[in-house]
Amino acid sequence: MPLNIVALIAILSLPLVPTFWAILDIPKRRFASPRKKAVWFAIVSTFPFIGAMIYIILIRRHTEPIS
């Protein structure tokens, strides 16, 4: 029984990985304006998995890292 619980927790927490990655990545990237950065932070925070996947797949490649 405990192995089932551990597996269930792992499966349910897996979608949070892209969310945390996006939340940590957004402040490190240069956006066109501070407002766009705030909007994407709000989107990723409000819609955890879906917002993070949209950010990672579509938006991240159009920004550059802050040096």
PDB file of C-alpha atoms in Angstrom:
ATOM      1  CA  MET A   1       0.000   0.000   0.000  1.00  0.00           C
ATOM      2  CA  PRO A   2       2.677   2.649   0.765  1.00  0.00           C
ATOM      3  CA  LEU A   3       4.253   2.067  -2.650  1.00  0.00           C
ATOM      4  CA  ASN A   4       0.927   2.907  -4.284  1.00  0.00           C
ATOM      5  CA  ILE A   5       0.752   6.161  -2.366  1.00  0.00           C
ATOM      6  CA  VAL A   6       4.295   7.114  -3.371  1.00  0.00           C
ATOM      7  CA  ALA A   7       3.542   6.330  -7.016  1.00  0.00           C
ATOM      8  CA  LEU A   8       0.323   8.360  -6.886  1.00  0.00           C
ATOM      9  CA  ILE A   9       2.111  11.353  -5.374  1.00  0.00           C
ATOM     10  CA  ALA A  10       4.827  11.137  -8.036  1.00  0.00           C
ATOM     11  CA  ILE A  11       2.287  10.981 -10.858  1.00  0.00           C
ATOM     12  CA  LEU A  12       0.247  13.882  -9.484  1.00  0.00           C
ATOM     13  CA  SER A  13       3.260  16.098  -8.815  1.00  0.00           C
ATOM     14  CA  LEU A  14       4.890  15.537 -12.220  1.00  0.00           C
ATOM     15  CA  PRO A  15       2.795  18.238 -13.973  1.00  0.00           C
ATOM     16  CA  LEU A  16       4.091  20.781 -11.441  1.00  0.00           C
ATOM     17  CA  VAL A  17       7.668  20.485 -12.727  1.00  0.00           C
ATOM     18  CA  PRO A  18       7.134  22.656 -15.842  1.00  0.00           C
ATOM     19  CA  THR A  19       5.216  25.167 -13.732  1.00  0.00           C
ATOM     20  CA  PHE A  20       8.028  25.623 -11.224  1.00  0.00           C
ATOM     21  CA  TRP A  21      10.567  25.740 -14.040  1.00  0.00           C
ATOM     22  CA  ALA A  22       8.604  28.482 -15.828  1.00  0.00           C
ATOM     23  CA  ILE A  23       8.141  30.476 -12.611  1.00  0.00           C
ATOM     24  CA  LEU A  24      11.887  30.342 -11.989  1.00  0.00           C
ATOM     25  CA  ASP A  25      12.733  31.057 -15.644  1.00  0.00           C
ATOM     26  CA  ILE A  26      10.520  34.103 -16.260  1.00  0.00           C
ATOM     27  CA  PRO A  27      12.540  36.524 -14.062  1.00  0.00           C
ATOM     28  CA  LYS A  28      15.746  35.405 -15.805  1.00  0.00           C
ATOM     29  CA  ARG A  29      14.514  36.314 -19.319  1.00  0.00           C
ATOM     30  CA  ARG A  30      14.296  39.641 -21.162  1.00  0.00           C
ATOM     31  CA  PHE A  31      10.786  40.408 -22.408  1.00  0.00           C
ATOM     32  CA  ALA A  32       9.639  43.244 -24.675  1.00  0.00           C
ATOM     33  CA  SER A  33       8.201  45.057 -21.645  1.00  0.00           C
ATOM     34  CA  PRO A  34       7.894  44.551 -17.894  1.00  0.00           C
ATOM     35  CA  ARG A  35       4.144  44.256 -18.382  1.00  0.00           C
ATOM     36  CA  LYS A  36       4.541  41.201 -20.651  1.00  0.00           C
ATOM     37  CA  LYS A  37       6.772  39.600 -18.053  1.00  0.00           C
ATOM     38  CA  ALA A  38       4.142  40.218 -15.358  1.00  0.00           C
ATOM     39  CA  VAL A  39       1.363  38.898 -17.592  1.00  0.00           C
ATOM     40  CA  TRP A  40       3.232  35.663 -18.307  1.00  0.00           C
ATOM     41  CA  PHE A  41       4.024  35.240 -14.630  1.00  0.00           C
ATOM     42  CA  ALA A  42       0.310  35.639 -13.867  1.00  0.00           C
ATOM     43  CA  ILE A  43      -0.705  33.195 -16.609  1.00  0.00           C
ATOM     44  CA  VAL A  44       1.731  30.522 -15.417  1.00  0.00           C
ATOM     45  CA  SER A  45       0.644  31.034 -11.816  1.00  0.00           C
ATOM     46  CA  THR A  46      -3.082  30.991 -12.593  1.00  0.00           C
ATOM     47  CA  PHE A  47      -3.095  28.070 -15.034  1.00  0.00           C
ATOM     48  CA  PRO A  48      -0.233  25.929 -13.723  1.00  0.00           C
ATOM     49  CA  PHE A  49       0.377  23.172 -16.255  1.00  0.00           C
ATOM     50  CA  ILE A  50      -1.269  24.657 -19.350  1.00  0.00           C
ATOM     51  CA  GLY A  51       0.200  28.135 -18.838  1.00  0.00           C
ATOM     52  CA  ALA A  52       3.673  26.735 -18.233  1.00  0.00           C
ATOM     53  CA  MET A  53       3.572  24.554 -21.323  1.00  0.00           C
ATOM     54  CA  ILE A  54       2.433  27.480 -23.495  1.00  0.00           C
ATOM     55  CA  TYR A  55       5.217  29.634 -22.050  1.00  0.00           C
ATOM     56  CA  ILE A  56       7.890  26.951 -22.533  1.00  0.00           C
ATOM     57  CA  ILE A  57       6.834  25.947 -26.050  1.00  0.00           C
ATOM     58  CA  LEU A  58       5.829  29.290 -27.579  1.00  0.00           C
ATOM     59  CA  ILE A  59       7.156  32.251 -25.614  1.00  0.00           C
ATOM     60  CA  ARG A  60      10.507  31.213 -24.156  1.00  0.00           C
ATOM     61  CA  ARG A  61      12.204  30.912 -27.547  1.00  0.00           C
ATOM     62  CA  HIS A  62      11.319  34.544 -28.365  1.00  0.00           C
ATOM     63  CA  THR A  63      13.069  35.907 -25.291  1.00  0.00           C
ATOM     64  CA  GLU A  64      16.728  36.047 -24.414  1.00  0.00           C
ATOM     65  CA  PRO A  65      18.460  35.518 -21.084  1.00  0.00           C
ATOM     66  CA  ILE A  66      19.380  38.510 -18.987  1.00  0.00           C
ATOM     67  CA  SER A  67      23.152  38.681 -18.856  1.00  0.00           C
TER      68      SER A  67
END
